[in-house]
Amino acid sequence: MTTEGENPQPAATAAPPAGAAKRALVGRLSWGLADQAASSMSNFVVGIYVARSLGVTAFGVFSLAWVTYGVVLNVSRGLATDPLVVRFSGVPEASWRQAVARSSGTALGVGAAIGAACLVAGLALGGSVGPAFACLGVVLPGLLLQDAWRFAFFAAGTGRKAFVNDLVWGVALVPAMVVAARVGSVAAFVLAWGASAAVAAAYGCLQSGIRPRLSGARGWLREQRDLGYRYLVENVSLSGASQLRAYGLGAIVGVGAVGAVRGAELLLGPFLAVLMGLSLVTVPEAARVLRQAPHRLGRFCLLLGGGQAAAALLWGGALLLMPDRLGALVLGDVWHSAAQLIVPITLGVAGAGLGTGAAAGLRALGAARRSLRCQLFASACYVGGGLGGAVAAGTVGSAWGVAAATVGGSAVWWLQLRYALREHHHNPISEVRTS
């Protein structure tokens, strides 16, 4: 059992020389940025290709499947891989390998269980939405296992392998998307996207030399329950809020509104992809900072969050200068609806980027109760702002409501990190393992 507090690894380790430590940090962050660039580019290209191939309404259906995948992905991360990066970043290789075998087995099991439910639900729904969800159920195990390898490699400090794995997925996407375009259905695009992820997941087994242990999932869940179940609730509240907002927006305004929001998000795709996978890089690094130089954690988180917020604002400003002709070339018919949402969605992404710096600090400290409270508050504001804005002013109102909610939620994250750092300063060894 553990009690909430500090990252449950050794309270302090001998710090390497400052120059060597900085070079190692820059190297790990560089591979993290490269991996996120590969991931975000793949997501961006898939979204653009599907939007141009299907049109705004069918793209809205694809977006509903995408949002649902985001919920399931966060279930897997909360139970399987978030505890891995918090507790097994920078540990001896033998310990890491055992943890990764059980963690990846847990991710695979989550994909199989929820995938079966999606398959049954999709077959029961029918219509235009049902086939997309049925196909999502088929490909979920591969999607979640691929994501689990990325977490595992960053926990080991070998981000290069995660980058290569994402490149393999991107290469496999090319022929898969071409075939899907010839079929011309949402279901075909979902299958193509998931099948290419399965190729990368299989390659991850070769890269790591580790076979996922489904039989180890129960033991992993039991041992990590003090963090895992809180992270599960936290992650699901985040992605569940996004899903509720998408479904609610579709019901209030129409499915085309979901496609318009997704189109605007695609224009900010590099930053949204970084936010989605941020813990791959930042939580392991924050954990290392905590072990080697605890007094620098707050500054590390501030630089991290502030840098992301500034980059999002610069990117959004560039999008406002983009000519309509170029926007239509990128998004096709979706552009005209998406262009109205650039300003509020940019502000929302900047607010989220600022908040993720504080979130990484809370994760590194193992302050699961505090981070859970923050996420529940932020998610409630997200749903309320998104749906309340939709009722008041349609799609544009929903985007402004989400922007206001995200900025407010970021302030709460930083307030809680301040309290957690103060507690850690007064009680630096507050978490002890007894098993």
Short mmCIF file of C-alpha atoms in Angstrom, two decimals:
data_model
loop_
_atom_site.label_atom_id
_atom_site.label_comp_id
_atom_site.label_asym_id
_atom_site.label_seq_id
_atom_site.Cartn_x
_atom_site.Cartn_y
_atom_site.Cartn_z
CA MET A 1 0.00 0.00 0.00
CA THR A 2 1.05 3.58 -0.47
CA THR A 3 -0.09 6.89 0.84
CA GLU A 4 -0.44 9.91 -1.35
CA GLY A 5 2.55 12.17 -1.70
CA GLU A 6 5.87 11.88 -3.39
CA ASN A 7 6.70 9.73 -6.36
CA PRO A 8 7.21 6.28 -4.80
CA GLN A 9 10.72 5.83 -6.08
CA PRO A 10 13.76 6.53 -3.93
CA ALA A 11 13.42 9.95 -2.38
CA ALA A 12 16.78 11.06 -3.73
CA THR A 13 19.46 9.77 -6.01
CA ALA A 14 22.99 10.92 -6.58
CA ALA A 15 22.74 13.70 -9.13
CA PRO A 16 25.03 13.45 -12.16
CA PRO A 17 27.26 16.42 -13.06
CA ALA A 18 25.22 19.44 -14.10
CA GLY A 19 26.51 19.52 -17.68
CA ALA A 20 25.87 15.82 -18.25
CA ALA A 21 22.42 16.04 -16.69
CA LYS A 22 21.45 18.96 -18.94
CA ARG A 23 22.71 17.19 -22.05
CA ALA A 24 20.77 14.04 -21.11
CA LEU A 25 17.63 16.08 -20.45
CA VAL A 26 17.93 17.91 -23.77
CA GLY A 27 18.44 14.61 -25.55
CA ARG A 28 15.37 12.99 -24.00
CA LEU A 29 13.21 16.05 -24.63
CA SER A 30 14.46 16.25 -28.21
CA TRP A 31 13.36 12.69 -28.89
CA GLY A 32 10.09 13.48 -27.16
CA LEU A 33 9.51 16.46 -29.42
CA ALA A 34 10.47 14.40 -32.47
CA ASP A 35 8.07 11.64 -31.46
CA GLN A 36 5.25 14.10 -30.86
CA ALA A 37 5.98 15.72 -34.21
CA ALA A 38 5.66 12.34 -35.93
CA SER A 39 2.49 11.52 -34.00
CA SER A 40 0.88 14.91 -34.60
CA MET A 41 1.76 14.85 -38.28
CA SER A 42 0.14 11.43 -38.67
CA ASN A 43 -3.00 12.58 -36.87
CA PHE A 44 -3.08 15.79 -38.90
CA VAL A 45 -2.69 14.01 -42.23
CA VAL A 46 -5.33 11.41 -41.35
CA GLY A 47 -7.80 14.09 -40.30
CA ILE A 48 -7.20 16.23 -43.39
CA TYR A 49 -7.39 13.26 -45.74
CA VAL A 50 -10.62 12.00 -44.21
CA ALA A 51 -12.16 15.48 -44.13
CA ARG A 52 -11.44 16.04 -47.82
CA SER A 53 -12.60 12.56 -48.77
CA LEU A 54 -15.87 12.43 -46.84
CA GLY A 55 -17.24 15.97 -46.40
CA VAL A 56 -18.43 17.66 -43.24
CA THR A 57 -21.28 15.31 -42.19
CA ALA A 58 -19.44 12.00 -42.69
CA PHE A 59 -16.35 13.58 -41.15
CA GLY A 60 -18.51 14.32 -38.11
CA VAL A 61 -19.27 10.59 -37.83
CA PHE A 62 -15.55 9.80 -38.07
CA SER A 63 -14.90 12.43 -35.39
CA LEU A 64 -17.37 10.72 -33.03
CA ALA A 65 -15.39 7.48 -33.42
CA TRP A 66 -12.15 9.41 -32.87
CA VAL A 67 -13.47 11.02 -29.68
CA THR A 68 -14.64 7.62 -28.41
CA TYR A 69 -11.17 6.23 -29.04
CA GLY A 70 -9.83 9.10 -26.94
CA VAL A 71 -11.98 7.99 -24.01
CA VAL A 72 -10.82 4.37 -24.27
CA LEU A 73 -7.20 5.49 -24.67
CA ASN A 74 -7.43 7.40 -21.42
CA VAL A 75 -8.91 4.37 -19.65
CA SER A 76 -5.87 2.39 -20.78
CA ARG A 77 -3.45 5.11 -19.76
CA GLY A 78 -4.99 5.55 -16.34
CA LEU A 79 -4.90 1.84 -15.52
CA ALA A 80 -1.81 0.68 -17.40
CA THR A 81 0.70 3.30 -18.47
CA ASP A 82 0.33 6.36 -16.24
CA PRO A 83 1.41 4.35 -13.17
CA LEU A 84 4.25 2.94 -15.27
CA VAL A 85 5.78 6.33 -16.10
CA VAL A 86 5.32 7.60 -12.53
CA ARG A 87 6.86 4.57 -10.80
CA PHE A 88 9.19 2.99 -13.35
CA SER A 89 10.96 5.91 -15.04
CA GLY A 90 14.72 5.52 -14.78
CA VAL A 91 14.62 2.28 -12.75
CA PRO A 92 16.92 -0.74 -13.36
CA GLU A 93 16.21 -2.54 -16.65
CA ALA A 94 15.04 -5.79 -15.05
CA SER A 95 12.41 -3.96 -13.01
CA TRP A 96 11.34 -1.96 -16.07
CA ARG A 97 10.96 -5.06 -18.25
CA GLN A 98 8.77 -6.85 -15.72
CA ALA A 99 6.60 -3.77 -15.30
CA VAL A 100 6.28 -3.19 -19.04
CA ALA A 101 5.21 -6.79 -19.70
CA ARG A 102 2.34 -6.44 -17.25
CA SER A 103 1.50 -2.86 -18.18
CA SER A 104 1.30 -3.60 -21.91
CA GLY A 105 -0.74 -6.72 -21.15
CA THR A 106 -3.16 -4.54 -19.21
CA ALA A 107 -3.46 -2.13 -22.15
CA LEU A 108 -4.10 -5.02 -24.52
CA GLY A 109 -6.76 -6.44 -22.20
CA VAL A 110 -8.50 -3.07 -21.93
CA GLY A 111 -8.55 -2.84 -25.73
CA ALA A 112 -10.00 -6.32 -26.12
CA ALA A 113 -12.71 -5.84 -23.49
CA ILE A 114 -13.90 -2.39 -24.56
CA GLY A 115 -13.40 -3.26 -28.21
CA ALA A 116 -15.85 -6.14 -27.87
CA ALA A 117 -18.39 -3.77 -26.32
CA CYS A 118 -17.91 -1.25 -29.18
CA LEU A 119 -18.35 -4.01 -31.75
CA VAL A 120 -21.64 -5.15 -30.23
CA ALA A 121 -22.88 -1.58 -29.85
CA GLY A 122 -21.96 -0.73 -33.43
CA LEU A 123 -23.74 -3.75 -34.84
CA ALA A 124 -26.83 -2.86 -32.79
CA LEU A 125 -26.81 0.82 -33.83
CA GLY A 126 -26.59 0.36 -37.58
CA GLY A 127 -27.19 3.39 -39.77
CA SER A 128 -24.25 5.66 -40.61
CA VAL A 129 -22.70 5.62 -37.11
CA GLY A 130 -22.91 1.90 -36.28
CA PRO A 131 -20.36 0.54 -38.80
CA ALA A 132 -17.78 3.10 -37.68
CA PHE A 133 -18.11 2.02 -34.05
CA ALA A 134 -18.08 -1.67 -34.95
CA CYS A 135 -14.80 -1.19 -36.84
CA LEU A 136 -13.39 0.85 -33.96
CA GLY A 137 -14.06 -2.12 -31.69
CA VAL A 138 -12.03 -4.38 -33.98
CA VAL A 139 -8.96 -2.13 -34.04
CA LEU A 140 -8.89 -0.93 -30.41
CA PRO A 141 -6.46 -3.61 -29.08
CA GLY A 142 -3.80 -2.65 -31.62
CA LEU A 143 -4.30 1.08 -31.04
CA LEU A 144 -3.89 0.76 -27.26
CA LEU A 145 -0.89 -1.57 -27.44
CA GLN A 146 0.91 0.84 -29.78
CA ASP A 147 0.33 3.66 -27.31
CA ALA A 148 1.57 1.49 -24.43
CA TRP A 149 4.93 0.94 -26.16
CA ARG A 150 5.42 4.69 -26.47
CA PHE A 151 4.92 5.13 -22.72
CA ALA A 152 7.26 2.25 -21.99
CA PHE A 153 10.08 3.63 -24.13
CA PHE A 154 9.86 7.09 -22.60
CA ALA A 155 9.85 5.62 -19.09
CA ALA A 156 13.13 3.92 -19.99
CA GLY A 157 14.55 7.16 -21.40
CA THR A 158 14.72 5.69 -24.94
CA GLY A 159 12.45 8.10 -26.76
CA ARG A 160 14.19 7.26 -30.02
CA LYS A 161 12.39 3.93 -30.08
CA ALA A 162 9.03 5.63 -29.58
CA PHE A 163 9.84 7.96 -32.47
CA VAL A 164 10.73 5.04 -34.75
CA ASN A 165 7.55 3.23 -33.74
CA ASP A 166 5.43 6.24 -34.68
CA LEU A 167 7.29 6.47 -38.00
CA VAL A 168 6.39 2.85 -38.70
CA TRP A 169 2.73 3.68 -38.01
CA GLY A 170 2.94 6.68 -40.34
CA VAL A 171 4.47 4.64 -43.16
CA ALA A 172 1.83 1.92 -42.75
CA LEU A 173 -0.90 4.59 -42.87
CA VAL A 174 -0.08 5.59 -46.45
CA PRO A 175 -1.25 2.47 -48.32
CA ALA A 176 -4.04 1.91 -45.79
CA MET A 177 -5.50 5.39 -46.40
CA VAL A 178 -5.26 4.96 -50.18
CA VAL A 179 -7.27 1.75 -50.00
CA ALA A 180 -9.82 3.35 -47.66
CA ALA A 181 -10.28 6.30 -50.04
CA ARG A 182 -11.14 3.89 -52.83
CA VAL A 183 -13.81 2.29 -50.64
CA GLY A 184 -15.05 5.74 -49.61
CA SER A 185 -16.76 4.95 -46.30
CA VAL A 186 -16.19 6.04 -42.70
CA ALA A 187 -15.81 2.40 -41.62
CA ALA A 188 -13.03 1.84 -44.16
CA PHE A 189 -11.07 4.82 -42.84
CA VAL A 190 -11.45 3.62 -39.24
CA LEU A 191 -10.18 0.17 -40.21
CA ALA A 192 -7.25 1.62 -42.14
CA TRP A 193 -6.24 3.85 -39.25
CA GLY A 194 -6.43 1.02 -36.71
CA ALA A 195 -4.80 -1.65 -38.88
CA SER A 196 -1.74 0.53 -39.45
CA ALA A 197 -1.50 1.05 -35.67
CA ALA A 198 -1.53 -2.73 -35.22
CA VAL A 199 1.52 -2.95 -37.50
CA ALA A 200 3.37 -0.50 -35.26
CA ALA A 201 2.19 -2.36 -32.14
CA ALA A 202 3.65 -5.61 -33.47
CA TYR A 203 6.90 -3.83 -34.27
CA GLY A 204 6.98 -2.53 -30.68
CA CYS A 205 7.23 -6.11 -29.47
CA LEU A 206 10.34 -6.56 -31.63
CA GLN A 207 11.85 -3.26 -30.46
CA SER A 208 11.45 -4.03 -26.78
CA GLY A 209 11.93 -7.79 -26.87
CA ILE A 210 8.96 -7.98 -24.50
CA ARG A 211 5.74 -9.90 -24.97
CA PRO A 212 2.65 -8.34 -23.33
CA ARG A 213 1.45 -10.52 -20.44
CA LEU A 214 -2.33 -10.57 -20.30
CA SER A 215 -2.06 -12.88 -17.31
CA GLY A 216 -0.20 -10.16 -15.42
CA ALA A 217 -2.95 -7.57 -15.82
CA ARG A 218 -4.78 -8.51 -12.62
CA GLY A 219 -1.65 -8.28 -10.52
CA TRP A 220 -0.70 -4.97 -12.13
CA LEU A 221 -4.12 -3.47 -11.40
CA ARG A 222 -3.94 -4.67 -7.80
CA GLU A 223 -0.45 -3.31 -7.16
CA GLN A 224 -1.07 0.05 -8.83
CA ARG A 225 -4.61 0.60 -7.55
CA ASP A 226 -3.66 3.56 -5.33
CA LEU A 227 -2.65 5.56 -8.41
CA GLY A 228 -4.32 3.66 -11.24
CA TYR A 229 -7.95 4.05 -10.24
CA ARG A 230 -7.55 7.74 -9.47
CA TYR A 231 -5.80 8.29 -12.78
CA LEU A 232 -8.56 6.29 -14.47
CA VAL A 233 -11.24 8.60 -13.11
CA GLU A 234 -9.12 11.64 -13.91
CA ASN A 235 -8.40 10.57 -17.49
CA VAL A 236 -11.92 9.40 -18.23
CA SER A 237 -13.37 12.63 -16.89
CA LEU A 238 -11.12 14.48 -19.36
CA SER A 239 -11.92 12.42 -22.45
CA GLY A 240 -15.48 11.74 -21.31
CA ALA A 241 -16.08 15.47 -21.11
CA SER A 242 -14.85 15.82 -24.68
CA GLN A 243 -17.15 13.00 -25.78
CA LEU A 244 -20.16 14.46 -23.95
CA ARG A 245 -19.49 17.84 -25.50
CA ALA A 246 -19.26 16.26 -28.99
CA TYR A 247 -22.45 14.24 -28.58
CA GLY A 248 -24.27 17.19 -27.03
CA LEU A 249 -23.09 19.56 -29.75
CA GLY A 250 -24.30 17.10 -32.38
CA ALA A 251 -27.70 16.88 -30.69
CA ILE A 252 -28.07 20.65 -30.15
CA VAL A 253 -26.60 22.03 -33.38
CA GLY A 254 -26.12 19.00 -35.68
CA VAL A 255 -23.44 16.46 -36.62
CA GLY A 256 -21.94 19.00 -39.02
CA ALA A 257 -21.01 21.15 -36.01
CA VAL A 258 -18.92 18.28 -34.65
CA GLY A 259 -17.08 18.14 -37.96
CA ALA A 260 -16.51 21.91 -37.90
CA VAL A 261 -14.99 21.75 -34.40
CA ARG A 262 -12.82 18.81 -35.37
CA GLY A 263 -11.69 20.68 -38.48
CA ALA A 264 -10.62 23.70 -36.42
CA GLU A 265 -8.83 21.39 -33.99
CA LEU A 266 -6.96 19.83 -36.91
CA LEU A 267 -5.55 23.24 -37.76
CA LEU A 268 -4.07 23.25 -34.24
CA GLY A 269 -3.26 19.55 -34.51
CA PRO A 270 0.45 19.68 -33.58
CA PHE A 271 -0.32 21.21 -30.19
CA LEU A 272 -3.38 19.09 -29.49
CA ALA A 273 -1.39 15.94 -30.23
CA VAL A 274 1.36 17.12 -27.88
CA LEU A 275 -1.22 17.72 -25.14
CA MET A 276 -2.79 14.28 -25.66
CA GLY A 277 0.52 12.50 -25.30
CA LEU A 278 2.25 14.94 -23.00
CA SER A 279 2.82 12.52 -20.16
CA LEU A 280 5.02 10.44 -22.47
CA VAL A 281 7.76 13.05 -22.03
CA THR A 282 6.94 15.43 -19.23
CA VAL A 283 5.94 13.13 -16.39
CA PRO A 284 9.10 10.97 -16.60
CA GLU A 285 11.22 14.12 -16.83
CA ALA A 286 9.39 15.79 -13.94
CA ALA A 287 9.94 12.61 -11.91
CA ARG A 288 13.67 12.78 -12.67
CA VAL A 289 13.80 16.47 -11.69
CA LEU A 290 12.01 15.62 -8.44
CA ARG A 291 14.55 12.92 -7.55
CA GLN A 292 17.65 14.89 -8.54
CA ALA A 293 16.76 18.54 -7.80
CA PRO A 294 13.35 18.84 -6.07
CA HIS A 295 13.63 22.61 -5.69
CA ARG A 296 13.62 22.99 -9.49
CA LEU A 297 10.34 21.17 -10.11
CA GLY A 298 8.10 24.25 -9.97
CA ARG A 299 10.30 26.17 -12.38
CA PHE A 300 10.49 23.18 -14.73
CA CYS A 301 6.69 22.95 -14.84
CA LEU A 302 6.30 26.70 -15.41
CA LEU A 303 8.72 26.68 -18.34
CA LEU A 304 6.98 23.62 -19.75
CA GLY A 305 3.45 25.03 -19.55
CA GLY A 306 4.39 28.58 -20.52
CA GLY A 307 6.32 27.41 -23.56
CA GLN A 308 3.39 25.38 -24.83
CA ALA A 309 0.92 28.22 -24.29
CA ALA A 310 3.13 30.70 -26.14
CA ALA A 311 3.65 28.29 -29.04
CA ALA A 312 -0.10 27.67 -29.35
CA LEU A 313 -0.80 31.42 -29.47
CA LEU A 314 1.84 31.95 -32.16
CA TRP A 315 0.43 29.09 -34.24
CA GLY A 316 -3.11 30.39 -33.87
CA GLY A 317 -1.98 33.85 -34.94
CA ALA A 318 -0.42 32.36 -38.06
CA LEU A 319 -3.67 30.53 -38.85
CA LEU A 320 -5.59 33.82 -38.74
CA LEU A 321 -3.34 35.11 -41.52
CA MET A 322 -3.90 32.04 -43.71
CA PRO A 323 -5.74 32.88 -46.97
CA ASP A 324 -9.17 31.30 -47.48
CA ARG A 325 -7.92 29.66 -50.66
CA LEU A 326 -5.22 27.79 -48.73
CA GLY A 327 -7.66 26.84 -45.98
CA ALA A 328 -10.08 25.40 -48.50
CA LEU A 329 -7.22 23.49 -50.10
CA VAL A 330 -6.39 21.91 -46.73
CA LEU A 331 -9.86 21.18 -45.32
CA GLY A 332 -12.11 21.33 -48.35
CA ASP A 333 -15.75 22.10 -47.50
CA VAL A 334 -14.97 21.93 -43.77
CA TRP A 335 -12.82 25.09 -43.91
CA HIS A 336 -15.61 27.67 -44.01
CA SER A 337 -17.19 26.31 -40.82
CA ALA A 338 -13.87 25.72 -39.06
CA ALA A 339 -12.36 29.16 -39.79
CA GLN A 340 -14.87 30.87 -37.47
CA LEU A 341 -13.56 28.83 -34.53
CA ILE A 342 -9.81 29.50 -34.80
CA VAL A 343 -9.62 32.25 -32.15
CA PRO A 344 -11.55 30.51 -29.32
CA ILE A 345 -9.98 27.13 -29.98
CA THR A 346 -6.50 28.70 -30.00
CA LEU A 347 -7.17 30.30 -26.61
CA GLY A 348 -8.48 26.99 -25.30
CA VAL A 349 -5.38 25.11 -26.46
CA ALA A 350 -3.11 27.78 -24.95
CA GLY A 351 -4.93 27.48 -21.63
CA ALA A 352 -4.67 23.70 -21.73
CA GLY A 353 -0.96 23.92 -22.55
CA LEU A 354 -0.35 26.12 -19.54
CA GLY A 355 -2.26 23.72 -17.30
CA THR A 356 -0.36 20.63 -18.46
CA GLY A 357 2.81 22.00 -16.91
CA ALA A 358 1.16 21.95 -13.50
CA ALA A 359 -0.43 18.56 -14.21
CA ALA A 360 2.99 17.04 -14.93
CA GLY A 361 4.24 18.32 -11.57
CA LEU A 362 1.32 16.84 -9.68
CA ARG A 363 1.81 13.49 -11.42
CA ALA A 364 5.51 13.44 -10.58
CA LEU A 365 4.71 14.19 -6.94
CA GLY A 366 2.23 11.31 -6.92
CA ALA A 367 -0.44 13.77 -5.70
CA ALA A 368 -3.25 11.76 -7.26
CA ARG A 369 -5.97 13.20 -5.02
CA ARG A 370 -5.10 16.77 -5.96
CA SER A 371 -4.81 16.04 -9.68
CA LEU A 372 -8.12 14.16 -9.58
CA ARG A 373 -9.88 17.13 -7.99
CA CYS A 374 -8.42 19.46 -10.61
CA GLN A 375 -9.46 17.26 -13.49
CA LEU A 376 -13.01 16.74 -12.24
CA PHE A 377 -13.42 20.50 -11.85
CA ALA A 378 -11.93 21.22 -15.28
CA SER A 379 -14.05 18.55 -16.96
CA ALA A 380 -17.27 19.83 -15.41
CA CYS A 381 -16.43 23.34 -16.62
CA TYR A 382 -15.59 21.99 -20.09
CA VAL A 383 -18.93 20.25 -20.51
CA GLY A 384 -20.89 23.12 -18.99
CA GLY A 385 -19.12 25.75 -21.08
CA GLY A 386 -19.29 23.74 -24.29
CA LEU A 387 -22.96 22.81 -24.07
CA GLY A 388 -24.08 26.08 -22.49
CA GLY A 389 -22.34 27.99 -25.25
CA ALA A 390 -23.94 25.76 -27.88
CA VAL A 391 -27.41 26.53 -26.52
CA ALA A 392 -26.65 30.27 -26.40
CA ALA A 393 -24.79 30.78 -29.67
CA GLY A 394 -24.40 27.54 -31.61
CA THR A 395 -21.04 26.17 -32.66
CA VAL A 396 -19.13 29.42 -32.10
CA GLY A 397 -20.66 29.84 -28.64
CA SER A 398 -19.63 26.30 -27.74
CA ALA A 399 -16.02 27.04 -28.75
CA TRP A 400 -15.90 30.21 -26.62
CA GLY A 401 -17.45 28.40 -23.67
CA VAL A 402 -14.78 25.70 -23.86
CA ALA A 403 -12.02 28.34 -24.11
CA ALA A 404 -13.21 30.10 -20.95
CA ALA A 405 -13.54 26.78 -19.10
CA THR A 406 -10.03 25.66 -20.10
CA VAL A 407 -8.35 28.87 -18.93
CA GLY A 408 -10.21 28.69 -15.62
CA GLY A 409 -9.27 25.05 -15.16
CA SER A 410 -5.60 25.87 -15.79
CA ALA A 411 -5.65 28.34 -12.89
CA VAL A 412 -6.94 25.59 -10.58
CA TRP A 413 -4.16 23.20 -11.69
CA TRP A 414 -1.49 25.74 -10.77
CA LEU A 415 -3.08 26.52 -7.44
CA GLN A 416 -3.06 22.83 -6.51
CA LEU A 417 0.55 22.40 -7.65
CA ARG A 418 1.55 25.30 -5.39
CA TYR A 419 -0.08 23.58 -2.40
CA ALA A 420 1.48 20.22 -3.31
CA LEU A 421 4.98 21.70 -3.62
CA ARG A 422 4.57 23.35 -0.23
CA GLU A 423 3.53 20.03 1.33
CA HIS A 424 6.45 18.26 -0.31
CA HIS A 425 8.87 20.86 1.05
CA HIS A 426 7.63 20.27 4.60
CA ASN A 427 7.32 16.47 4.25
CA PRO A 428 9.66 15.33 1.46
CA ILE A 429 9.34 11.58 2.15
CA SER A 430 5.62 11.20 2.56
CA GLU A 431 5.10 8.06 0.51
CA VAL A 432 6.38 4.70 1.67
CA ARG A 433 5.95 1.25 0.16
CA THR A 434 5.25 -1.67 2.42
CA SER A 435 4.77 -4.26 -0.29
#
